[in-house]
mmCIF file with all atom_site columns, C-alpha atoms in Angstrom:
data_model
loop_
_atom_site.group_PDB
_atom_site.id
_atom_site.type_symbol
_atom_site.label_atom_id
_atom_site.label_alt_id
_atom_site.label_comp_id
_atom_site.label_asym_id
_atom_site.label_entity_id
_atom_site.label_seq_id
_atom_site.pdbx_PDB_ins_code
_atom_site.Cartn_x
_atom_site.Cartn_y
_atom_site.Cartn_z
_atom_site.occupancy
_atom_site.B_iso_or_equiv
_atom_site.pdbx_formal_charge
_atom_site.auth_seq_id
_atom_site.auth_comp_id
_atom_site.auth_asym_id
_atom_site.auth_atom_id
_atom_site.pdbx_PDB_model_num
ATOM 1   C CA . MET A 1 1   ? -110.698 -85.038  67.395 1.00 56.00 ? 1   MET A CA 1
ATOM 2   C CA . THR A 1 2   ? -109.950 -85.432  63.695 1.00 54.00 ? 2   THR A CA 1
ATOM 3   C CA . THR A 1 3   ? -107.246 -87.647  62.289 1.00 57.00 ? 3   THR A CA 1
ATOM 4   C CA . THR A 1 4   ? -105.391 -86.691  59.157 1.00 61.00 ? 4   THR A CA 1
ATOM 5   C CA . ARG A 1 5   ? -104.758 -89.453  56.704 1.00 64.00 ? 5   ARG A CA 1
ATOM 6   C CA . THR A 1 6   ? -101.464 -89.603  54.862 1.00 68.00 ? 6   THR A CA 1
ATOM 7   C CA . PRO A 1 7   ? -102.124 -89.563  51.110 1.00 79.00 ? 7   PRO A CA 1
ATOM 8   C CA . GLN A 1 8   ? -101.546 -92.901  49.340 1.00 78.00 ? 8   GLN A CA 1
ATOM 9   C CA . ALA A 1 9   ? -98.716  -91.485  47.206 1.00 81.00 ? 9   ALA A CA 1
ATOM 10  C CA . ASP A 1 10  ? -96.838  -90.387  50.357 1.00 82.00 ? 10  ASP A CA 1
ATOM 11  C CA . ARG A 1 11  ? -97.331  -93.792  52.000 1.00 83.00 ? 11  ARG A CA 1
ATOM 12  C CA . THR A 1 12  ? -96.102  -95.537  48.858 1.00 84.00 ? 12  THR A CA 1
ATOM 13  C CA . ARG A 1 13  ? -93.031  -93.269  48.663 1.00 86.00 ? 13  ARG A CA 1
ATOM 14  C CA . ALA A 1 14  ? -92.220  -93.886  52.330 1.00 88.00 ? 14  ALA A CA 1
ATOM 15  C CA . MET A 1 15  ? -92.610  -97.656  51.932 1.00 89.00 ? 15  MET A CA 1
ATOM 16  C CA . ARG A 1 16  ? -90.357  -97.713  48.848 1.00 90.00 ? 16  ARG A CA 1
ATOM 17  C CA . ALA A 1 17  ? -87.750  -95.655  50.713 1.00 89.00 ? 17  ALA A CA 1
ATOM 18  C CA . ARG A 1 18  ? -87.817  -98.145  53.618 1.00 91.00 ? 18  ARG A CA 1
ATOM 19  C CA . LEU A 1 19  ? -87.378  -101.048 51.177 1.00 92.00 ? 19  LEU A CA 1
ATOM 20  C CA . LEU A 1 20  ? -84.450  -99.380  49.426 1.00 91.00 ? 20  LEU A CA 1
ATOM 21  C CA . GLU A 1 21  ? -82.738  -98.411  52.694 1.00 90.00 ? 21  GLU A CA 1
ATOM 22  C CA . ALA A 1 22  ? -83.189  -101.959 54.006 1.00 92.00 ? 22  ALA A CA 1
ATOM 23  C CA . THR A 1 23  ? -81.674  -103.309 50.779 1.00 90.00 ? 23  THR A CA 1
ATOM 24  C CA . VAL A 1 24  ? -78.619  -101.060 51.106 1.00 87.00 ? 24  VAL A CA 1
ATOM 25  C CA . GLU A 1 25  ? -78.185  -102.039 54.787 1.00 88.00 ? 25  GLU A CA 1
ATOM 26  C CA . LEU A 1 26  ? -78.351  -105.736 53.931 1.00 90.00 ? 26  LEU A CA 1
ATOM 27  C CA . LEU A 1 27  ? -75.925  -105.357 51.023 1.00 86.00 ? 27  LEU A CA 1
ATOM 28  C CA . VAL A 1 28  ? -73.434  -103.819 53.469 1.00 85.00 ? 28  VAL A CA 1
ATOM 29  C CA . GLU A 1 29  ? -74.042  -106.399 56.211 1.00 88.00 ? 29  GLU A CA 1
ATOM 30  C CA . ARG A 1 30  ? -74.513  -109.604 54.213 1.00 90.00 ? 30  ARG A CA 1
ATOM 31  C CA . GLY A 1 31  ? -73.330  -108.910 50.682 1.00 86.00 ? 31  GLY A CA 1
ATOM 32  C CA . PHE A 1 32  ? -75.273  -109.478 47.490 1.00 86.00 ? 32  PHE A CA 1
ATOM 33  C CA . ALA A 1 33  ? -75.565  -113.255 47.922 1.00 88.00 ? 33  ALA A CA 1
ATOM 34  C CA . GLY A 1 34  ? -76.869  -112.866 51.493 1.00 91.00 ? 34  GLY A CA 1
ATOM 35  C CA . THR A 1 35  ? -79.486  -110.278 50.552 1.00 90.00 ? 35  THR A CA 1
ATOM 36  C CA . SER A 1 36  ? -82.918  -111.700 49.809 1.00 91.00 ? 36  SER A CA 1
ATOM 37  C CA . THR A 1 37  ? -86.294  -110.122 49.143 1.00 91.00 ? 37  THR A CA 1
ATOM 38  C CA . THR A 1 38  ? -87.654  -111.853 52.256 1.00 92.00 ? 38  THR A CA 1
ATOM 39  C CA . LEU A 1 39  ? -84.952  -110.349 54.483 1.00 94.00 ? 39  LEU A CA 1
ATOM 40  C CA . VAL A 1 40  ? -85.482  -106.933 52.905 1.00 93.00 ? 40  VAL A CA 1
ATOM 41  C CA . SER A 1 41  ? -89.244  -106.949 53.541 1.00 93.00 ? 41  SER A CA 1
ATOM 42  C CA . GLU A 1 42  ? -88.662  -108.085 57.155 1.00 94.00 ? 42  GLU A CA 1
ATOM 43  C CA . ARG A 1 43  ? -86.025  -105.381 57.743 1.00 94.00 ? 43  ARG A CA 1
ATOM 44  C CA . ALA A 1 44  ? -88.224  -102.697 56.167 1.00 93.00 ? 44  ALA A CA 1
ATOM 45  C CA . GLY A 1 45  ? -91.312  -103.752 58.110 1.00 92.00 ? 45  GLY A CA 1
ATOM 46  C CA . VAL A 1 46  ? -93.231  -104.207 54.874 1.00 91.00 ? 46  VAL A CA 1
ATOM 47  C CA . SER A 1 47  ? -95.433  -107.169 53.982 1.00 90.00 ? 47  SER A CA 1
ATOM 48  C CA . ARG A 1 48  ? -93.960  -109.608 51.485 1.00 89.00 ? 48  ARG A CA 1
ATOM 49  C CA . GLY A 1 49  ? -96.918  -108.992 49.169 1.00 89.00 ? 49  GLY A CA 1
ATOM 50  C CA . ALA A 1 50  ? -96.419  -105.223 49.173 1.00 88.00 ? 50  ALA A CA 1
ATOM 51  C CA . GLN A 1 51  ? -92.704  -105.642 48.531 1.00 89.00 ? 51  GLN A CA 1
ATOM 52  C CA . LEU A 1 52  ? -93.357  -108.012 45.612 1.00 88.00 ? 52  LEU A CA 1
ATOM 53  C CA . HIS A 1 53  ? -95.906  -105.587 44.198 1.00 88.00 ? 53  HIS A CA 1
ATOM 54  C CA . HIS A 1 54  ? -93.251  -102.859 43.909 1.00 88.00 ? 54  HIS A CA 1
ATOM 55  C CA . PHE A 1 55  ? -90.213  -105.060 43.248 1.00 90.00 ? 55  PHE A CA 1
ATOM 56  C CA . PRO A 1 56  ? -91.205  -108.494 41.851 1.00 89.00 ? 56  PRO A CA 1
ATOM 57  C CA . THR A 1 57  ? -87.626  -109.871 41.769 1.00 87.00 ? 57  THR A CA 1
ATOM 58  C CA . LYS A 1 58  ? -84.410  -109.469 43.708 1.00 87.00 ? 58  LYS A CA 1
ATOM 59  C CA . ASN A 1 59  ? -82.777  -107.799 40.698 1.00 81.00 ? 59  ASN A CA 1
ATOM 60  C CA . ASP A 1 60  ? -85.646  -105.287 40.428 1.00 84.00 ? 60  ASP A CA 1
ATOM 61  C CA . LEU A 1 61  ? -85.112  -104.430 44.074 1.00 89.00 ? 61  LEU A CA 1
ATOM 62  C CA . VAL A 1 62  ? -81.328  -104.258 43.810 1.00 83.00 ? 62  VAL A CA 1
ATOM 63  C CA . VAL A 1 63  ? -81.438  -102.133 40.645 1.00 78.00 ? 63  VAL A CA 1
ATOM 64  C CA . ALA A 1 64  ? -83.740  -99.654  42.408 1.00 86.00 ? 64  ALA A CA 1
ATOM 65  C CA . ALA A 1 65  ? -81.339  -99.733  45.360 1.00 83.00 ? 65  ALA A CA 1
ATOM 66  C CA . VAL A 1 66  ? -78.457  -98.969  42.958 1.00 76.00 ? 66  VAL A CA 1
ATOM 67  C CA . GLU A 1 67  ? -80.292  -95.844  41.806 1.00 80.00 ? 67  GLU A CA 1
ATOM 68  C CA . HIS A 1 68  ? -80.997  -94.942  45.434 1.00 83.00 ? 68  HIS A CA 1
ATOM 69  C CA . LEU A 1 69  ? -77.296  -95.482  46.230 1.00 77.00 ? 69  LEU A CA 1
ATOM 70  C CA . THR A 1 70  ? -76.286  -93.296  43.300 1.00 75.00 ? 70  THR A CA 1
ATOM 71  C CA . GLU A 1 71  ? -78.352  -90.422  44.668 1.00 81.00 ? 71  GLU A CA 1
ATOM 72  C CA . LEU A 1 72  ? -77.034  -90.995  48.207 1.00 77.00 ? 72  LEU A CA 1
ATOM 73  C CA . ARG A 1 73  ? -73.406  -91.048  47.080 1.00 76.00 ? 73  ARG A CA 1
ATOM 74  C CA . GLY A 1 74  ? -73.818  -87.895  45.012 1.00 79.00 ? 74  GLY A CA 1
ATOM 75  C CA . ALA A 1 75  ? -75.574  -86.037  47.828 1.00 83.00 ? 75  ALA A CA 1
ATOM 76  C CA . GLU A 1 76  ? -72.969  -87.147  50.407 1.00 80.00 ? 76  GLU A CA 1
ATOM 77  C CA . LEU A 1 77  ? -70.082  -85.929  48.257 1.00 81.00 ? 77  LEU A CA 1
ATOM 78  C CA . ALA A 1 78  ? -71.730  -82.629  47.345 1.00 84.00 ? 78  ALA A CA 1
ATOM 79  C CA . GLU A 1 79  ? -72.445  -81.939  51.026 1.00 85.00 ? 79  GLU A CA 1
ATOM 80  C CA . ALA A 1 80  ? -68.878  -82.826  52.038 1.00 83.00 ? 80  ALA A CA 1
ATOM 81  C CA . VAL A 1 81  ? -67.433  -80.503  49.370 1.00 85.00 ? 81  VAL A CA 1
ATOM 82  C CA . GLN A 1 82  ? -69.422  -77.589  50.812 1.00 86.00 ? 82  GLN A CA 1
ATOM 83  C CA . ALA A 1 83  ? -67.826  -78.162  54.235 1.00 84.00 ? 83  ALA A CA 1
ATOM 84  C CA . LEU A 1 84  ? -64.197  -78.120  52.985 1.00 88.00 ? 84  LEU A CA 1
ATOM 85  C CA . PRO A 1 85  ? -61.830  -75.500  54.402 1.00 87.00 ? 85  PRO A CA 1
ATOM 86  C CA . ARG A 1 86  ? -60.091  -72.883  52.262 1.00 86.00 ? 86  ARG A CA 1
ATOM 87  C CA . GLY A 1 87  ? -56.377  -72.246  52.303 1.00 83.00 ? 87  GLY A CA 1
ATOM 88  C CA . PRO A 1 88  ? -53.116  -74.183  52.116 1.00 79.00 ? 88  PRO A CA 1
ATOM 89  C CA . ARG A 1 89  ? -54.408  -77.431  53.659 1.00 89.00 ? 89  ARG A CA 1
ATOM 90  C CA . ARG A 1 90  ? -57.406  -77.704  51.337 1.00 92.00 ? 90  ARG A CA 1
ATOM 91  C CA . THR A 1 91  ? -55.860  -80.435  49.150 1.00 94.00 ? 91  THR A CA 1
ATOM 92  C CA . ARG A 1 92  ? -55.329  -82.627  52.229 1.00 95.00 ? 92  ARG A CA 1
ATOM 93  C CA . ALA A 1 93  ? -58.942  -82.007  53.286 1.00 94.00 ? 93  ALA A CA 1
ATOM 94  C CA . VAL A 1 94  ? -60.234  -82.897  49.800 1.00 95.00 ? 94  VAL A CA 1
ATOM 95  C CA . LEU A 1 95  ? -58.289  -86.177  49.813 1.00 96.00 ? 95  LEU A CA 1
ATOM 96  C CA . ARG A 1 96  ? -59.458  -87.063  53.317 1.00 93.00 ? 96  ARG A CA 1
ATOM 97  C CA . MET A 1 97  ? -63.036  -86.350  52.263 1.00 91.00 ? 97  MET A CA 1
ATOM 98  C CA . LEU A 1 98  ? -62.650  -88.633  49.221 1.00 93.00 ? 98  LEU A CA 1
ATOM 99  C CA . GLY A 1 99  ? -60.899  -91.286  51.312 1.00 93.00 ? 99  GLY A CA 1
ATOM 100 C CA . ASP A 1 100 ? -63.752  -91.257  53.831 1.00 89.00 ? 100 ASP A CA 1
ATOM 101 C CA . HIS A 1 101 ? -66.343  -91.392  51.051 1.00 87.00 ? 101 HIS A CA 1
ATOM 102 C CA . PHE A 1 102 ? -64.708  -94.383  49.368 1.00 89.00 ? 102 PHE A CA 1
ATOM 103 C CA . SER A 1 103 ? -64.461  -96.279  52.652 1.00 88.00 ? 103 SER A CA 1
ATOM 104 C CA . SER A 1 104 ? -68.056  -95.613  53.728 1.00 84.00 ? 104 SER A CA 1
ATOM 105 C CA . PRO A 1 105 ? -70.836  -98.214  54.000 1.00 81.00 ? 105 PRO A CA 1
ATOM 106 C CA . VAL A 1 106 ? -72.438  -96.710  50.875 1.00 80.00 ? 106 VAL A CA 1
ATOM 107 C CA . PHE A 1 107 ? -69.259  -97.525  48.897 1.00 83.00 ? 107 PHE A CA 1
ATOM 108 C CA . ALA A 1 108 ? -69.222  -101.065 50.354 1.00 84.00 ? 108 ALA A CA 1
ATOM 109 C CA . ALA A 1 109 ? -72.802  -101.605 49.168 1.00 82.00 ? 109 ALA A CA 1
ATOM 110 C CA . ALA A 1 110 ? -71.925  -100.297 45.698 1.00 83.00 ? 110 ALA A CA 1
ATOM 111 C CA . LEU A 1 111 ? -68.921  -102.622 45.622 1.00 86.00 ? 111 LEU A CA 1
ATOM 112 C CA . GLU A 1 112 ? -71.189  -105.601 46.326 1.00 85.00 ? 112 GLU A CA 1
ATOM 113 C CA . LEU A 1 113 ? -73.236  -104.646 43.290 1.00 85.00 ? 113 LEU A CA 1
ATOM 114 C CA . TRP A 1 114 ? -70.180  -104.258 41.037 1.00 86.00 ? 114 TRP A CA 1
ATOM 115 C CA . VAL A 1 115 ? -68.978  -107.747 41.955 1.00 88.00 ? 115 VAL A CA 1
ATOM 116 C CA . ALA A 1 116 ? -72.424  -109.297 41.431 1.00 88.00 ? 116 ALA A CA 1
ATOM 117 C CA . ALA A 1 117 ? -72.882  -107.424 38.132 1.00 88.00 ? 117 ALA A CA 1
ATOM 118 C CA . ARG A 1 118 ? -69.682  -108.930 36.757 1.00 89.00 ? 118 ARG A CA 1
ATOM 119 C CA . THR A 1 119 ? -71.496  -112.245 36.184 1.00 90.00 ? 119 THR A CA 1
ATOM 120 C CA . ASP A 1 120 ? -75.122  -111.051 35.921 1.00 87.00 ? 120 ASP A CA 1
ATOM 121 C CA . GLU A 1 121 ? -75.943  -109.400 32.574 1.00 89.00 ? 121 GLU A CA 1
ATOM 122 C CA . ALA A 1 122 ? -79.251  -107.878 33.714 1.00 83.00 ? 122 ALA A CA 1
ATOM 123 C CA . LEU A 1 123 ? -77.645  -106.365 36.802 1.00 84.00 ? 123 LEU A CA 1
ATOM 124 C CA . LEU A 1 124 ? -74.658  -105.146 34.765 1.00 89.00 ? 124 LEU A CA 1
ATOM 125 C CA . ALA A 1 125 ? -76.997  -103.410 32.314 1.00 87.00 ? 125 ALA A CA 1
ATOM 126 C CA . ALA A 1 126 ? -78.477  -101.427 35.234 1.00 81.00 ? 126 ALA A CA 1
ATOM 127 C CA . VAL A 1 127 ? -75.283  -100.854 37.236 1.00 83.00 ? 127 VAL A CA 1
ATOM 128 C CA . ALA A 1 128 ? -72.874  -99.814  34.450 1.00 88.00 ? 128 ALA A CA 1
ATOM 129 C CA . PRO A 1 129 ? -74.643  -96.616  33.273 1.00 87.00 ? 129 PRO A CA 1
ATOM 130 C CA . LEU A 1 130 ? -75.271  -95.515  36.861 1.00 81.00 ? 130 LEU A CA 1
ATOM 131 C CA . GLU A 1 131 ? -71.645  -96.057  37.803 1.00 83.00 ? 131 GLU A CA 1
ATOM 132 C CA . GLN A 1 132 ? -70.545  -94.091  34.737 1.00 89.00 ? 132 GLN A CA 1
ATOM 133 C CA . ARG A 1 133 ? -72.791  -91.223  35.834 1.00 85.00 ? 133 ARG A CA 1
ATOM 134 C CA . VAL A 1 134 ? -71.428  -91.387  39.391 1.00 82.00 ? 134 VAL A CA 1
ATOM 135 C CA . GLY A 1 135 ? -67.880  -91.497  38.030 1.00 87.00 ? 135 GLY A CA 1
ATOM 136 C CA . ARG A 1 136 ? -68.402  -88.381  35.912 1.00 90.00 ? 136 ARG A CA 1
ATOM 137 C CA . GLU A 1 137 ? -70.040  -86.499  38.778 1.00 88.00 ? 137 GLU A CA 1
ATOM 138 C CA . THR A 1 138 ? -67.324  -87.532  41.253 1.00 89.00 ? 138 THR A CA 1
ATOM 139 C CA . HIS A 1 139 ? -64.657  -86.408  38.785 1.00 93.00 ? 139 HIS A CA 1
ATOM 140 C CA . ARG A 1 140 ? -66.435  -83.059  38.308 1.00 92.00 ? 140 ARG A CA 1
ATOM 141 C CA . LEU A 1 141 ? -66.761  -82.513  42.069 1.00 91.00 ? 141 LEU A CA 1
ATOM 142 C CA . THR A 1 142 ? -63.105  -83.424  42.618 1.00 93.00 ? 142 THR A CA 1
ATOM 143 C CA . VAL A 1 143 ? -61.929  -80.989  39.946 1.00 94.00 ? 143 VAL A CA 1
ATOM 144 C CA . ALA A 1 144 ? -64.007  -78.228  41.538 1.00 92.00 ? 144 ALA A CA 1
ATOM 145 C CA . ALA A 1 145 ? -62.907  -79.100  45.097 1.00 93.00 ? 145 ALA A CA 1
ATOM 146 C CA . LEU A 1 146 ? -59.227  -79.098  44.134 1.00 93.00 ? 146 LEU A CA 1
ATOM 147 C CA . GLY A 1 147 ? -59.569  -75.991  41.966 1.00 91.00 ? 147 GLY A CA 1
ATOM 148 C CA . ALA A 1 148 ? -57.840  -78.004  39.240 1.00 93.00 ? 148 ALA A CA 1
ATOM 149 C CA . ASP A 1 149 ? -57.353  -76.497  35.781 1.00 93.00 ? 149 ASP A CA 1
ATOM 150 C CA . GLU A 1 150 ? -57.887  -79.413  33.409 1.00 93.00 ? 150 GLU A CA 1
ATOM 151 C CA . SER A 1 151 ? -56.831  -77.331  30.413 1.00 93.00 ? 151 SER A CA 1
ATOM 152 C CA . ARG A 1 152 ? -53.269  -77.744  31.680 1.00 93.00 ? 152 ARG A CA 1
ATOM 153 C CA . PRO A 1 153 ? -51.489  -80.869  30.359 1.00 93.00 ? 153 PRO A CA 1
ATOM 154 C CA . GLY A 1 154 ? -51.454  -83.724  32.857 1.00 93.00 ? 154 GLY A CA 1
ATOM 155 C CA . THR A 1 155 ? -54.031  -82.257  35.259 1.00 94.00 ? 155 THR A CA 1
ATOM 156 C CA . ARG A 1 156 ? -56.909  -84.486  34.142 1.00 95.00 ? 156 ARG A CA 1
ATOM 157 C CA . GLU A 1 157 ? -54.667  -87.535  34.611 1.00 95.00 ? 157 GLU A CA 1
ATOM 158 C CA . LEU A 1 158 ? -53.705  -86.338  38.115 1.00 96.00 ? 158 LEU A CA 1
ATOM 159 C CA . VAL A 1 159 ? -57.377  -85.998  39.076 1.00 96.00 ? 159 VAL A CA 1
ATOM 160 C CA . GLN A 1 160 ? -58.199  -89.434  37.668 1.00 96.00 ? 160 GLN A CA 1
ATOM 161 C CA . SER A 1 161 ? -55.162  -90.961  39.429 1.00 96.00 ? 161 SER A CA 1
ATOM 162 C CA . THR A 1 162 ? -56.446  -89.433  42.660 1.00 97.00 ? 162 THR A CA 1
ATOM 163 C CA . LEU A 1 163 ? -59.857  -91.056  42.211 1.00 96.00 ? 163 LEU A CA 1
ATOM 164 C CA . ASP A 1 164 ? -58.291  -94.413  41.307 1.00 96.00 ? 164 ASP A CA 1
ATOM 165 C CA . LEU A 1 165 ? -56.104  -94.158  44.417 1.00 96.00 ? 165 LEU A CA 1
ATOM 166 C CA . VAL A 1 166 ? -58.956  -93.413  46.842 1.00 96.00 ? 166 VAL A CA 1
ATOM 167 C CA . ARG A 1 167 ? -61.117  -96.118  45.256 1.00 94.00 ? 167 ARG A CA 1
ATOM 168 C CA . GLY A 1 168 ? -58.305  -98.663  45.714 1.00 94.00 ? 168 GLY A CA 1
ATOM 169 C CA . LEU A 1 169 ? -57.779  -97.583  49.327 1.00 94.00 ? 169 LEU A CA 1
ATOM 170 C CA . GLY A 1 170 ? -61.531  -97.937  49.884 1.00 92.00 ? 170 GLY A CA 1
ATOM 171 C CA . LEU A 1 171 ? -61.358  -101.478 48.538 1.00 90.00 ? 171 LEU A CA 1
ATOM 172 C CA . ALA A 1 172 ? -58.556  -102.285 51.003 1.00 89.00 ? 172 ALA A CA 1
ATOM 173 C CA . GLN A 1 173 ? -60.720  -100.905 53.822 1.00 87.00 ? 173 GLN A CA 1
ATOM 174 C CA . THR A 1 174 ? -63.372  -103.580 53.180 1.00 85.00 ? 174 THR A CA 1
ATOM 175 C CA . ILE A 1 175 ? -60.960  -106.253 54.404 1.00 85.00 ? 175 ILE A CA 1
ATOM 176 C CA . THR A 1 176 ? -59.339  -104.553 57.397 1.00 85.00 ? 176 THR A CA 1
ATOM 177 C CA . ASP A 1 177 ? -59.296  -101.179 59.139 1.00 85.00 ? 177 ASP A CA 1
ATOM 178 C CA . ASP A 1 178 ? -56.743  -99.342  57.045 1.00 84.00 ? 178 ASP A CA 1
ATOM 179 C CA . THR A 1 179 ? -57.475  -95.811  58.278 1.00 88.00 ? 179 THR A CA 1
ATOM 180 C CA . ALA A 1 180 ? -53.990  -94.869  59.537 1.00 91.00 ? 180 ALA A CA 1
ATOM 181 C CA . ARG A 1 181 ? -52.188  -96.113  56.410 1.00 92.00 ? 181 ARG A CA 1
ATOM 182 C CA . ARG A 1 182 ? -54.816  -94.475  54.169 1.00 93.00 ? 182 ARG A CA 1
ATOM 183 C CA . ARG A 1 183 ? -54.259  -91.104  55.888 1.00 93.00 ? 183 ARG A CA 1
ATOM 184 C CA . ARG A 1 184 ? -50.465  -91.331  55.475 1.00 95.00 ? 184 ARG A CA 1
ATOM 185 C CA . ILE A 1 185 ? -50.774  -92.209  51.781 1.00 96.00 ? 185 ILE A CA 1
ATOM 186 C CA . LEU A 1 186 ? -53.312  -89.477  51.098 1.00 96.00 ? 186 LEU A CA 1
ATOM 187 C CA . ASP A 1 187 ? -51.255  -86.852  52.937 1.00 95.00 ? 187 ASP A CA 1
ATOM 188 C CA . ALA A 1 188 ? -48.223  -87.783  50.806 1.00 96.00 ? 188 ALA A CA 1
ATOM 189 C CA . TRP A 1 189 ? -50.356  -87.667  47.644 1.00 96.00 ? 189 TRP A CA 1
ATOM 190 C CA . ALA A 1 190 ? -51.668  -84.224  48.662 1.00 96.00 ? 190 ALA A CA 1
ATOM 191 C CA . ASP A 1 191 ? -48.071  -82.956  48.592 1.00 95.00 ? 191 ASP A CA 1
ATOM 192 C CA . VAL A 1 192 ? -47.630  -84.417  45.086 1.00 94.00 ? 192 VAL A CA 1
ATOM 193 C CA . LEU A 1 193 ? -50.846  -82.790  43.863 1.00 94.00 ? 193 LEU A CA 1
ATOM 194 C CA . ASP A 1 194 ? -49.969  -79.407  45.338 1.00 92.00 ? 194 ASP A CA 1
ATOM 195 C CA . ARG A 1 195 ? -46.518  -79.531  43.756 1.00 92.00 ? 195 ARG A CA 1
ATOM 196 C CA . GLU A 1 196 ? -47.690  -80.735  40.329 1.00 91.00 ? 196 GLU A CA 1
ATOM 197 C CA . MET A 1 197 ? -50.743  -78.502  40.049 1.00 86.00 ? 197 MET A CA 1
ATOM 198 C CA . ASP A 1 198 ? -48.807  -75.386  41.137 1.00 79.00 ? 198 ASP A CA 1
ATOM 199 C CA . ARG A 1 199 ? -46.281  -75.807  38.315 1.00 63.00 ? 199 ARG A CA 1
#
């Protein structure tokens, strides 16, 4: 019986993925301050030496996790947009999708990084450009999902207001389960969007 060996590059990729996923999980569970390289290596099932070889400092690890998060968030949103219904209730479905996205564990992990980056210049230098990229992509996806015509005066501001609203509701969700109130607010905002964008 022959055994097939996994190529080194594949093993390295898999180990890095485990480290990044463990980092995101710990950011959600314990916050930035409670996430340590030791806890990450334990959670990922990776030796401390191997983890330090790939990510020598906590910031190196967290910055890589930010990039991983950026890809996850983009992929989640793009997939959700594909599943949206057509027809008169589409705006409501788009807002619910955005509301769910901005109250997900991935958003909570990103929020931990924003707060930590506020007082950490090295982390801010890594987080800010990624967040700008995510912001642009989220805006683009929202415009497409809503079928919004941004050449019309006020439409761009309506889309941006929508994103600011769902982000704020997601922030509220980190403190307490705000699902019912969030749904009511987003349903009311869907009516506003439909009315304003149909003018």
